[in-house]
Amino acid sequence: MKDAHMLAEHFSAYTQWRGDVASGIGELRKWLQQNEIGDAQSDLRLQYLLDRLREDKLIVAFVAEFSRGKSELINAVFFAGYGNRILPSSAGRTTMCPTELQWKEGDKPEIRLLPIESRKTNASITELKRYPDEWQVRPLDTRSAESLQQALAQVGETRMASLAEAEELGFPIDESGDHGIRPDAEGRVEIPLWRHAIIQFPHPLLEQGLVILDTPGLNAIGAEPELTLNLLPNAHAVLFILAADTGVTQSDLAVWREHVNAGRRQRGRIVALNKIDGLWDELRSEDEVNAEITKQVNTCAWTLSLPSSQIFPVSAQKGLVAKINDDEPLLERSRLPDLERALAEELIPAKQEIVFENTDAEFSDINLRMRGLLESRLAGLREQLGELTELRGK
């Protein structure tokens, strides 16, 4: 299953490259200090560059309306090695609040949950990350897939609220349910228990700086300004998930136009057309099924104004089963390796380019300062040498 490991291999190579760049800058900094060439400002800038390389993250946001199989796709691409589903992916809404999966050295396996009531303050999630007391922390047992599943199911917890409270917390209310949450017969609405979740989880890709951002559907995206202003625009890649049986619905189109496609550069946006196994049919030939899938891909491409090469038909569920059971033919039929290849070949080079440009711009500036300093020293030495040469005959 070489394609299944392609993302991990590309990411490892990128991490190695980033490490090499950091050690080169570290060596230069040491050399400048030993030879007393550096100045305080350049040293500070080199330290800042090193810190930025060490803390470098690759953020991949998964965006979809509910019931598109988003959590299952994350399971299939990243967590199949656990031999079971890690993120809950039952029918209906499973992700009720934006969830970050991350890990760095020194972290403890735990879930940090920010209560929904924090919306009553004007503080953003980024600000609240600096105040640990605002979060509820729950330990995570990473030895068993079952205990992981139970713990991670907490991101889907909800409670009933009055209309007044839901509106105070910023949730849109709509009697039809099209543009907000629909109240029940008693005039109450179901709201998430949590505003944001951070899952610290030891995983080889997360250890290397990958951050997975799992987002809820349109109503929840619209109600969380931090997602639209900060978290989504700063993601290095957005993987937008559609369902093959529904194609692009009105709510899918709204998410795409308002949150995924709004002002983003062309690179780093990938569309997965999930649940193609719903089109598999024993009464039709493989060619007929493939023609149906291609037709759906072309329709989605036209609706989203994208080239069809950026839309990847997959079956996340069959891909996950195939990886767990080591079933190569089923994995090929799920087309999951094509999506993983695109993530590896599009995402990581694009990220490397950004890091290279930022590092190069910073370093070029420092280089000019160093050269200026060396040239003025050299001019001083030449002057002294000239004076010594003149004294030779005396």
CSV table of C-alpha atoms in Angstrom, one decimal:
chain,number,residue,atom,x,y,z
A,1,MET,CA,0.0,0.0,0.0
A,2,LYS,CA,2.7,2.4,-1.0
A,3,ASP,CA,0.3,5.3,-1.8
A,4,ALA,CA,-1.2,5.0,1.7
A,5,HIS,CA,2.3,6.0,3.1
A,6,MET,CA,3.0,8.7,0.5
A,7,LEU,CA,1.7,11.5,2.6
A,8,ALA,CA,3.8,10.3,5.6
A,9,GLU,CA,6.9,10.0,3.4
A,10,HIS,CA,6.5,13.4,1.8
A,11,PHE,CA,5.9,15.0,5.1
A,12,SER,CA,8.9,13.3,6.7
A,13,ALA,CA,11.1,14.6,3.8
A,14,TYR,CA,9.7,18.1,4.3
A,15,THR,CA,10.4,17.8,8.1
A,16,GLN,CA,14.0,16.7,7.3
A,17,TRP,CA,14.4,19.7,4.9
A,18,ARG,CA,13.1,22.1,7.5
A,19,GLY,CA,15.5,20.6,10.1
A,20,ASP,CA,18.4,21.0,7.7
A,21,VAL,CA,17.6,24.6,7.1
A,22,ALA,CA,17.3,25.2,10.8
A,23,SER,CA,20.7,23.5,11.6
A,24,GLY,CA,22.3,25.6,8.8
A,25,ILE,CA,21.0,28.8,10.3
A,26,GLY,CA,22.1,27.6,13.8
A,27,GLU,CA,25.7,26.9,12.5
A,28,LEU,CA,25.8,30.3,10.8
A,29,ARG,CA,24.7,32.0,14.1
A,30,LYS,CA,27.4,30.2,16.0
A,31,TRP,CA,30.1,31.1,13.4
A,32,LEU,CA,29.0,34.8,13.5
A,33,GLN,CA,29.2,34.8,17.3
A,34,GLN,CA,32.7,33.1,17.4
A,35,ASN,CA,34.1,35.5,14.8
A,36,GLU,CA,32.4,38.5,16.4
A,37,ILE,CA,30.8,39.5,13.2
A,38,GLY,CA,27.1,39.6,14.2
A,39,ASP,CA,25.3,42.4,15.9
A,40,ALA,CA,22.5,42.2,18.4
A,41,GLN,CA,19.7,42.9,15.9
A,42,SER,CA,20.9,40.2,13.4
A,43,ASP,CA,21.3,37.7,16.2
A,44,LEU,CA,17.7,38.3,17.4
A,45,ARG,CA,16.4,37.9,13.9
A,46,LEU,CA,18.3,34.6,13.4
A,47,GLN,CA,16.9,33.4,16.7
A,48,TYR,CA,13.4,34.4,15.6
A,49,LEU,CA,13.9,32.5,12.3
A,50,LEU,CA,15.0,29.4,14.2
A,51,ASP,CA,12.0,29.6,16.5
A,52,ARG,CA,9.7,30.0,13.6
A,53,LEU,CA,11.1,26.9,11.8
A,54,ARG,CA,11.0,24.8,15.0
A,55,GLU,CA,7.3,25.8,15.6
A,56,ASP,CA,6.3,25.5,12.0
A,57,LYS,CA,2.9,23.8,11.5
A,58,LEU,CA,1.1,22.5,8.5
A,59,ILE,CA,-2.6,23.1,9.0
A,60,VAL,CA,-5.1,21.1,7.0
A,61,ALA,CA,-8.7,22.1,7.4
A,62,PHE,CA,-11.5,19.6,6.6
A,63,VAL,CA,-14.7,21.5,5.7
A,64,ALA,CA,-18.1,20.1,4.9
A,65,GLU,CA,-21.7,20.3,5.6
A,66,PHE,CA,-22.9,17.5,8.0
A,67,SER,CA,-23.3,13.9,6.8
A,68,ARG,CA,-20.7,14.2,4.0
A,69,GLY,CA,-18.4,11.6,5.7
A,70,LYS,CA,-15.7,14.2,6.8
A,71,SER,CA,-14.7,12.5,10.1
A,72,GLU,CA,-14.6,9.1,8.3
A,73,LEU,CA,-12.2,10.7,5.7
A,74,ILE,CA,-9.9,11.9,8.5
A,75,ASN,CA,-10.0,8.4,10.0
A,76,ALA,CA,-9.2,6.8,6.6
A,77,VAL,CA,-6.3,9.1,5.7
A,78,PHE,CA,-4.7,9.5,9.1
A,79,PHE,CA,-5.8,7.0,11.7
A,80,ALA,CA,-6.3,3.7,9.8
A,81,GLY,CA,-3.2,2.4,11.6
A,82,TYR,CA,-5.2,2.1,14.8
A,83,GLY,CA,-7.3,-0.7,13.3
A,84,ASN,CA,-10.6,1.1,14.1
A,85,ARG,CA,-12.4,4.5,13.8
A,86,ILE,CA,-10.8,7.1,16.1
A,87,LEU,CA,-13.1,10.1,15.3
A,88,PRO,CA,-16.8,9.3,15.7
A,89,SER,CA,-18.4,9.1,12.3
A,90,SER,CA,-22.0,7.8,12.8
A,91,ALA,CA,-24.9,9.2,10.8
A,92,GLY,CA,-25.9,12.8,11.4
A,93,ARG,CA,-23.8,15.6,13.1
A,94,THR,CA,-20.8,14.2,14.9
A,95,THR,CA,-18.5,17.3,14.9
A,96,MET,CA,-20.4,20.1,16.8
A,97,CYS,CA,-17.5,22.4,17.4
A,98,PRO,CA,-14.2,23.1,15.6
A,99,THR,CA,-11.7,20.5,16.6
A,100,GLU,CA,-7.9,20.7,16.3
A,101,LEU,CA,-5.8,17.5,16.4
A,102,GLN,CA,-2.2,18.2,17.2
A,103,TRP,CA,0.8,17.0,19.1
A,104,LYS,CA,4.3,18.3,20.1
A,105,GLU,CA,7.1,17.1,22.2
A,106,GLY,CA,6.3,17.5,25.9
A,107,ASP,CA,2.5,17.4,25.4
A,108,LYS,CA,0.2,15.1,27.5
A,109,PRO,CA,-2.5,13.0,25.7
A,110,GLU,CA,-5.6,15.0,26.6
A,111,ILE,CA,-8.7,16.8,25.2
A,112,ARG,CA,-9.1,20.4,26.0
A,113,LEU,CA,-12.7,21.7,25.7
A,114,LEU,CA,-13.7,25.4,25.7
A,115,PRO,CA,-17.3,25.8,27.1
A,116,ILE,CA,-19.8,27.4,24.7
A,117,GLU,CA,-20.5,30.1,27.3
A,118,SER,CA,-17.1,31.7,26.6
A,119,ARG,CA,-18.9,33.3,23.6
A,120,LYS,CA,-20.6,35.7,26.0
A,121,THR,CA,-17.2,37.4,26.4
A,122,ASN,CA,-15.7,39.1,23.4
A,123,ALA,CA,-12.5,37.0,23.6
A,124,SER,CA,-11.4,35.0,20.6
A,125,ILE,CA,-10.3,31.4,20.7
A,126,THR,CA,-6.7,32.5,20.0
A,127,GLU,CA,-6.8,34.8,23.0
A,128,LEU,CA,-8.5,32.1,25.2
A,129,LYS,CA,-5.7,29.6,24.3
A,130,ARG,CA,-3.5,31.7,26.6
A,131,TYR,CA,-5.8,31.2,29.6
A,132,PRO,CA,-5.8,27.4,30.6
A,133,ASP,CA,-8.4,28.0,33.4
A,134,GLU,CA,-11.0,28.7,30.8
A,135,TRP,CA,-10.7,25.2,29.4
A,136,GLN,CA,-11.9,21.8,30.7
A,137,VAL,CA,-9.1,19.2,30.5
A,138,ARG,CA,-9.8,15.5,30.2
A,139,PRO,CA,-7.1,12.8,30.0
A,140,LEU,CA,-6.9,10.6,26.9
A,141,ASP,CA,-6.0,6.9,27.1
A,142,THR,CA,-4.2,6.3,23.8
A,143,ARG,CA,-3.6,2.5,24.4
A,144,SER,CA,-7.2,1.5,23.4
A,145,ALA,CA,-9.1,2.5,20.3
A,146,GLU,CA,-12.4,2.0,22.3
A,147,SER,CA,-11.5,4.5,25.1
A,148,LEU,CA,-10.2,6.9,22.4
A,149,GLN,CA,-13.5,6.7,20.6
A,150,GLN,CA,-15.5,7.4,23.8
A,151,ALA,CA,-13.3,10.3,24.7
A,152,LEU,CA,-13.4,11.9,21.3
A,153,ALA,CA,-17.2,11.5,21.1
A,154,GLN,CA,-17.2,14.4,23.6
A,155,VAL,CA,-16.7,16.9,20.7
A,156,GLY,CA,-20.2,16.1,19.6
A,157,GLU,CA,-21.9,16.8,22.9
A,158,THR,CA,-25.0,19.1,22.8
A,159,ARG,CA,-27.6,20.6,25.2
A,160,MET,CA,-31.0,22.3,24.8
A,161,ALA,CA,-31.2,26.0,25.2
A,162,SER,CA,-33.9,28.7,25.1
A,163,LEU,CA,-34.1,30.9,22.0
A,164,ALA,CA,-32.9,33.9,24.0
A,165,GLU,CA,-29.8,32.1,25.3
A,166,ALA,CA,-29.0,30.7,21.8
A,167,GLU,CA,-29.3,34.1,20.3
A,168,GLU,CA,-27.1,35.6,23.0
A,169,LEU,CA,-24.5,33.0,22.2
A,170,GLY,CA,-24.6,34.0,18.6
A,171,PHE,CA,-26.5,31.1,17.0
A,172,PRO,CA,-28.7,31.9,14.0
A,173,ILE,CA,-32.3,30.8,14.6
A,174,ASP,CA,-34.5,29.9,11.6
A,175,GLU,CA,-38.0,28.4,11.7
A,176,SER,CA,-37.4,26.5,8.4
A,177,GLY,CA,-33.9,25.3,9.5
A,178,ASP,CA,-32.4,26.5,6.2
A,179,HIS,CA,-30.5,29.5,7.6
A,180,GLY,CA,-30.0,28.6,11.2
A,181,ILE,CA,-31.1,26.2,13.9
A,182,ARG,CA,-34.7,25.1,13.9
A,183,PRO,CA,-36.5,25.4,17.3
A,184,ASP,CA,-38.4,22.3,18.6
A,185,ALA,CA,-42.1,22.2,19.5
A,186,GLU,CA,-41.3,23.7,22.9
A,187,GLY,CA,-39.4,26.6,21.4
A,188,ARG,CA,-35.9,25.3,22.4
A,189,VAL,CA,-32.9,24.7,20.2
A,190,GLU,CA,-30.0,22.2,20.3
A,191,ILE,CA,-26.7,23.9,20.7
A,192,PRO,CA,-23.1,22.5,21.1
A,193,LEU,CA,-21.8,22.1,24.7
A,194,TRP,CA,-18.3,23.2,23.5
A,195,ARG,CA,-17.1,26.1,21.5
A,196,HIS,CA,-13.7,24.6,20.5
A,197,ALA,CA,-11.8,21.4,21.2
A,198,ILE,CA,-8.1,20.7,21.1
A,199,ILE,CA,-7.1,17.0,21.0
A,200,GLN,CA,-3.5,16.3,21.9
A,201,PHE,CA,-2.8,12.9,20.4
A,202,PRO,CA,0.6,11.2,19.7
A,203,HIS,CA,0.6,10.4,16.0
A,204,PRO,CA,3.7,10.3,13.7
A,205,LEU,CA,2.3,13.0,11.3
A,206,LEU,CA,1.1,15.2,14.2
A,207,GLU,CA,4.5,14.9,15.9
A,208,GLN,CA,6.1,16.3,12.7
A,209,GLY,CA,3.9,19.5,12.9
A,210,LEU,CA,0.7,18.5,11.1
A,211,VAL,CA,-2.4,20.1,12.6
A,212,ILE,CA,-5.8,18.7,11.5
A,213,LEU,CA,-8.7,21.2,11.8
A,214,ASP,CA,-12.0,19.4,11.7
A,215,THR,CA,-14.9,21.9,11.3
A,216,PRO,CA,-18.7,21.6,11.8
A,217,GLY,CA,-21.3,22.4,9.2
A,218,LEU,CA,-22.5,25.7,7.8
A,219,ASN,CA,-24.7,26.8,10.7
A,220,ALA,CA,-21.9,26.3,13.2
A,221,ILE,CA,-19.3,27.9,10.9
A,222,GLY,CA,-21.4,30.9,10.5
A,223,ALA,CA,-21.9,31.2,14.2
A,224,GLU,CA,-18.1,31.0,15.1
A,225,PRO,CA,-16.4,34.2,13.8
A,226,GLU,CA,-13.0,32.9,14.8
A,227,LEU,CA,-13.3,30.1,12.2
A,228,THR,CA,-14.0,32.5,9.3
A,229,LEU,CA,-11.6,35.3,10.4
A,230,ASN,CA,-8.6,33.3,11.6
A,231,LEU,CA,-8.6,29.5,11.6
A,232,LEU,CA,-9.8,28.8,8.1
A,233,PRO,CA,-8.0,31.6,6.2
A,234,ASN,CA,-4.7,30.6,7.9
A,235,ALA,CA,-5.0,26.9,7.0
A,236,HIS,CA,-2.3,25.9,4.4
A,237,ALA,CA,-4.8,23.6,2.7
A,238,VAL,CA,-8.6,23.2,2.8
A,239,LEU,CA,-10.1,19.9,1.9
A,240,PHE,CA,-13.7,20.4,1.0
A,241,ILE,CA,-15.9,17.3,1.2
A,242,LEU,CA,-19.1,16.7,-0.9
A,243,ALA,CA,-21.2,13.5,-1.1
A,244,ALA,CA,-21.5,11.7,-4.4
A,245,ASP,CA,-25.1,10.9,-3.9
A,246,THR,CA,-26.2,14.6,-3.4
A,247,GLY,CA,-23.6,16.4,-5.5
A,248,VAL,CA,-23.3,20.2,-4.7
A,249,THR,CA,-26.4,21.2,-2.6
A,250,GLN,CA,-27.3,24.8,-1.9
A,251,SER,CA,-25.7,24.7,1.6
A,252,ASP,CA,-22.5,23.1,0.1
A,253,LEU,CA,-22.4,26.0,-2.3
A,254,ALA,CA,-22.8,28.5,0.5
A,255,VAL,CA,-20.0,27.0,2.5
A,256,TRP,CA,-17.7,26.9,-0.6
A,257,ARG,CA,-18.4,30.5,-1.7
A,258,GLU,CA,-18.4,32.1,1.8
A,259,HIS,CA,-15.7,30.2,3.6
A,260,VAL,CA,-13.5,28.0,1.3
A,261,ASN,CA,-13.2,30.0,-1.9
A,262,ALA,CA,-13.4,33.5,-0.4
A,263,GLY,CA,-10.2,35.3,-1.2
A,264,ARG,CA,-8.0,32.1,-1.2
A,265,ARG,CA,-5.2,31.5,-3.6
A,266,GLN,CA,-5.8,28.7,-6.1
A,267,ARG,CA,-3.3,26.3,-4.6
A,268,GLY,CA,-4.1,24.4,-1.4
A,269,ARG,CA,-7.8,23.7,-2.2
A,270,ILE,CA,-8.8,20.1,-2.8
A,271,VAL,CA,-12.4,18.8,-3.2
A,272,ALA,CA,-13.2,15.2,-2.2
A,273,LEU,CA,-16.4,13.7,-3.6
A,274,ASN,CA,-17.0,11.1,-0.9
A,275,LYS,CA,-19.4,8.1,-0.7
A,276,ILE,CA,-18.8,6.9,-4.3
A,277,ASP,CA,-19.5,3.4,-3.0
A,278,GLY,CA,-23.2,4.5,-3.0
A,279,LEU,CA,-22.9,4.4,-6.8
A,280,TRP,CA,-21.4,0.9,-6.9
A,281,ASP,CA,-24.0,-1.4,-8.3
A,282,GLU,CA,-23.7,-5.1,-9.0
A,283,LEU,CA,-26.4,-4.8,-11.8
A,284,ARG,CA,-24.2,-2.4,-13.8
A,285,SER,CA,-20.8,-2.9,-15.3
A,286,GLU,CA,-17.7,-1.2,-13.8
A,287,ASP,CA,-17.5,1.1,-16.9
A,288,GLU,CA,-21.1,2.3,-16.3
A,289,VAL,CA,-20.3,3.0,-12.6
A,290,ASN,CA,-17.1,4.8,-13.5
A,291,ALA,CA,-19.0,6.9,-16.2
A,292,GLU,CA,-21.6,7.8,-13.5
A,293,ILE,CA,-18.8,8.9,-11.1
A,294,THR,CA,-17.1,10.9,-13.9
A,295,LYS,CA,-20.4,12.6,-14.7
A,296,GLN,CA,-20.8,13.6,-11.1
A,297,VAL,CA,-17.2,14.9,-10.9
A,298,ASN,CA,-17.7,17.1,-14.0
A,299,THR,CA,-21.1,18.5,-12.7
A,300,CYS,CA,-19.4,19.4,-9.3
A,301,ALA,CA,-16.4,21.0,-11.1
A,302,TRP,CA,-18.8,23.1,-13.2
A,303,THR,CA,-20.8,24.2,-10.2
A,304,LEU,CA,-17.7,25.1,-8.2
A,305,SER,CA,-15.9,26.7,-11.2
A,306,LEU,CA,-12.9,24.3,-10.7
A,307,PRO,CA,-11.0,22.1,-13.1
A,308,SER,CA,-12.2,18.5,-12.7
A,309,SER,CA,-8.6,17.5,-11.9
A,310,GLN,CA,-9.1,19.1,-8.5
A,311,ILE,CA,-12.0,16.9,-7.5
A,312,PHE,CA,-11.2,13.5,-6.2
A,313,PRO,CA,-14.0,10.9,-6.0
A,314,VAL,CA,-13.4,8.6,-3.0
A,315,SER,CA,-15.1,6.2,-0.6
A,316,ALA,CA,-13.6,7.0,2.8
A,317,GLN,CA,-15.5,4.2,4.5
A,318,LYS,CA,-14.3,1.5,2.0
A,319,GLY,CA,-10.8,3.0,2.1
A,320,LEU,CA,-10.7,2.7,5.9
A,321,VAL,CA,-11.9,-0.9,5.8
A,322,ALA,CA,-9.4,-1.8,3.0
A,323,LYS,CA,-6.5,-0.3,5.0
A,324,ILE,CA,-7.5,-2.1,8.2
A,325,ASN,CA,-8.0,-5.4,6.4
A,326,ASP,CA,-5.0,-4.9,4.1
A,327,ASP,CA,-7.3,-5.3,1.1
A,328,GLU,CA,-5.4,-3.9,-1.9
A,329,PRO,CA,-8.1,-4.3,-4.6
A,330,LEU,CA,-10.7,-2.6,-2.3
A,331,LEU,CA,-8.3,0.2,-1.5
A,332,GLU,CA,-7.7,0.9,-5.2
A,333,ARG,CA,-11.5,0.8,-5.8
A,334,SER,CA,-12.0,3.3,-3.0
A,335,ARG,CA,-9.7,5.7,-4.9
A,336,LEU,CA,-8.3,6.9,-1.6
A,337,PRO,CA,-4.7,6.7,-2.7
A,338,ASP,CA,-5.4,9.3,-5.5
A,339,LEU,CA,-6.5,11.8,-2.8
A,340,GLU,CA,-3.5,11.0,-0.6
A,341,ARG,CA,-1.2,11.5,-3.6
A,342,ALA,CA,-2.8,14.9,-4.3
A,343,LEU,CA,-2.4,15.9,-0.6
A,344,ALA,CA,1.3,14.9,-0.7
A,345,GLU,CA,2.1,16.4,-4.1
A,346,GLU,CA,0.1,19.6,-3.8
A,347,LEU,CA,0.1,20.5,-0.2
A,348,ILE,CA,3.7,19.8,1.0
A,349,PRO,CA,5.5,21.5,-2.0
A,350,ALA,CA,3.1,24.6,-1.6
A,351,LYS,CA,4.0,24.7,2.2
A,352,GLN,CA,7.7,24.3,1.5
A,353,GLU,CA,7.6,27.2,-1.0
A,354,ILE,CA,6.0,29.5,1.6
A,355,VAL,CA,8.6,28.5,4.3
A,356,PHE,CA,11.4,28.9,1.7
A,357,GLU,CA,10.3,32.4,0.6
A,358,ASN,CA,9.9,33.6,4.2
A,359,THR,CA,13.2,32.3,5.3
A,360,ASP,CA,15.0,33.5,2.1
A,361,ALA,CA,13.6,37.1,2.5
A,362,GLU,CA,14.6,37.2,6.2
A,363,PHE,CA,18.0,35.7,5.5
A,364,SER,CA,18.8,38.0,2.5
A,365,ASP,CA,18.3,41.0,4.8
A,366,ILE,CA,20.6,39.6,7.5
A,367,ASN,CA,23.2,38.6,4.8
A,368,LEU,CA,23.3,42.2,3.5
A,369,ARG,CA,23.9,43.5,7.0
A,370,MET,CA,26.7,40.9,7.5
A,371,ARG,CA,28.4,41.8,4.2
A,372,GLY,CA,28.2,45.5,5.1
A,373,LEU,CA,29.8,44.8,8.4
A,374,LEU,CA,32.6,42.7,6.9
A,375,GLU,CA,33.3,45.2,4.2
A,376,SER,CA,33.7,48.1,6.6
A,377,ARG,CA,36.0,45.9,8.7
A,378,LEU,CA,38.0,44.9,5.6
A,379,ALA,CA,38.3,48.6,4.6
A,380,GLY,CA,39.6,49.4,8.1
A,381,LEU,CA,42.2,46.5,7.9
A,382,ARG,CA,43.3,47.7,4.4
A,383,GLU,CA,43.8,51.2,5.8
A,384,GLN,CA,45.9,49.8,8.7
A,385,LEU,CA,47.9,47.6,6.3
A,386,GLY,CA,48.6,50.6,4.1
A,387,GLU,CA,49.9,52.5,7.2
A,388,LEU,CA,52.1,49.6,8.2
A,389,THR,CA,53.5,49.2,4.7
A,390,GLU,CA,54.4,52.9,4.7
A,391,LEU,CA,56.3,52.4,8.1
A,392,ARG,CA,58.3,49.4,6.6
A,393,GLY,CA,61.2,51.5,5.4
A,394,LYS,CA,61.6,53.5,8.6
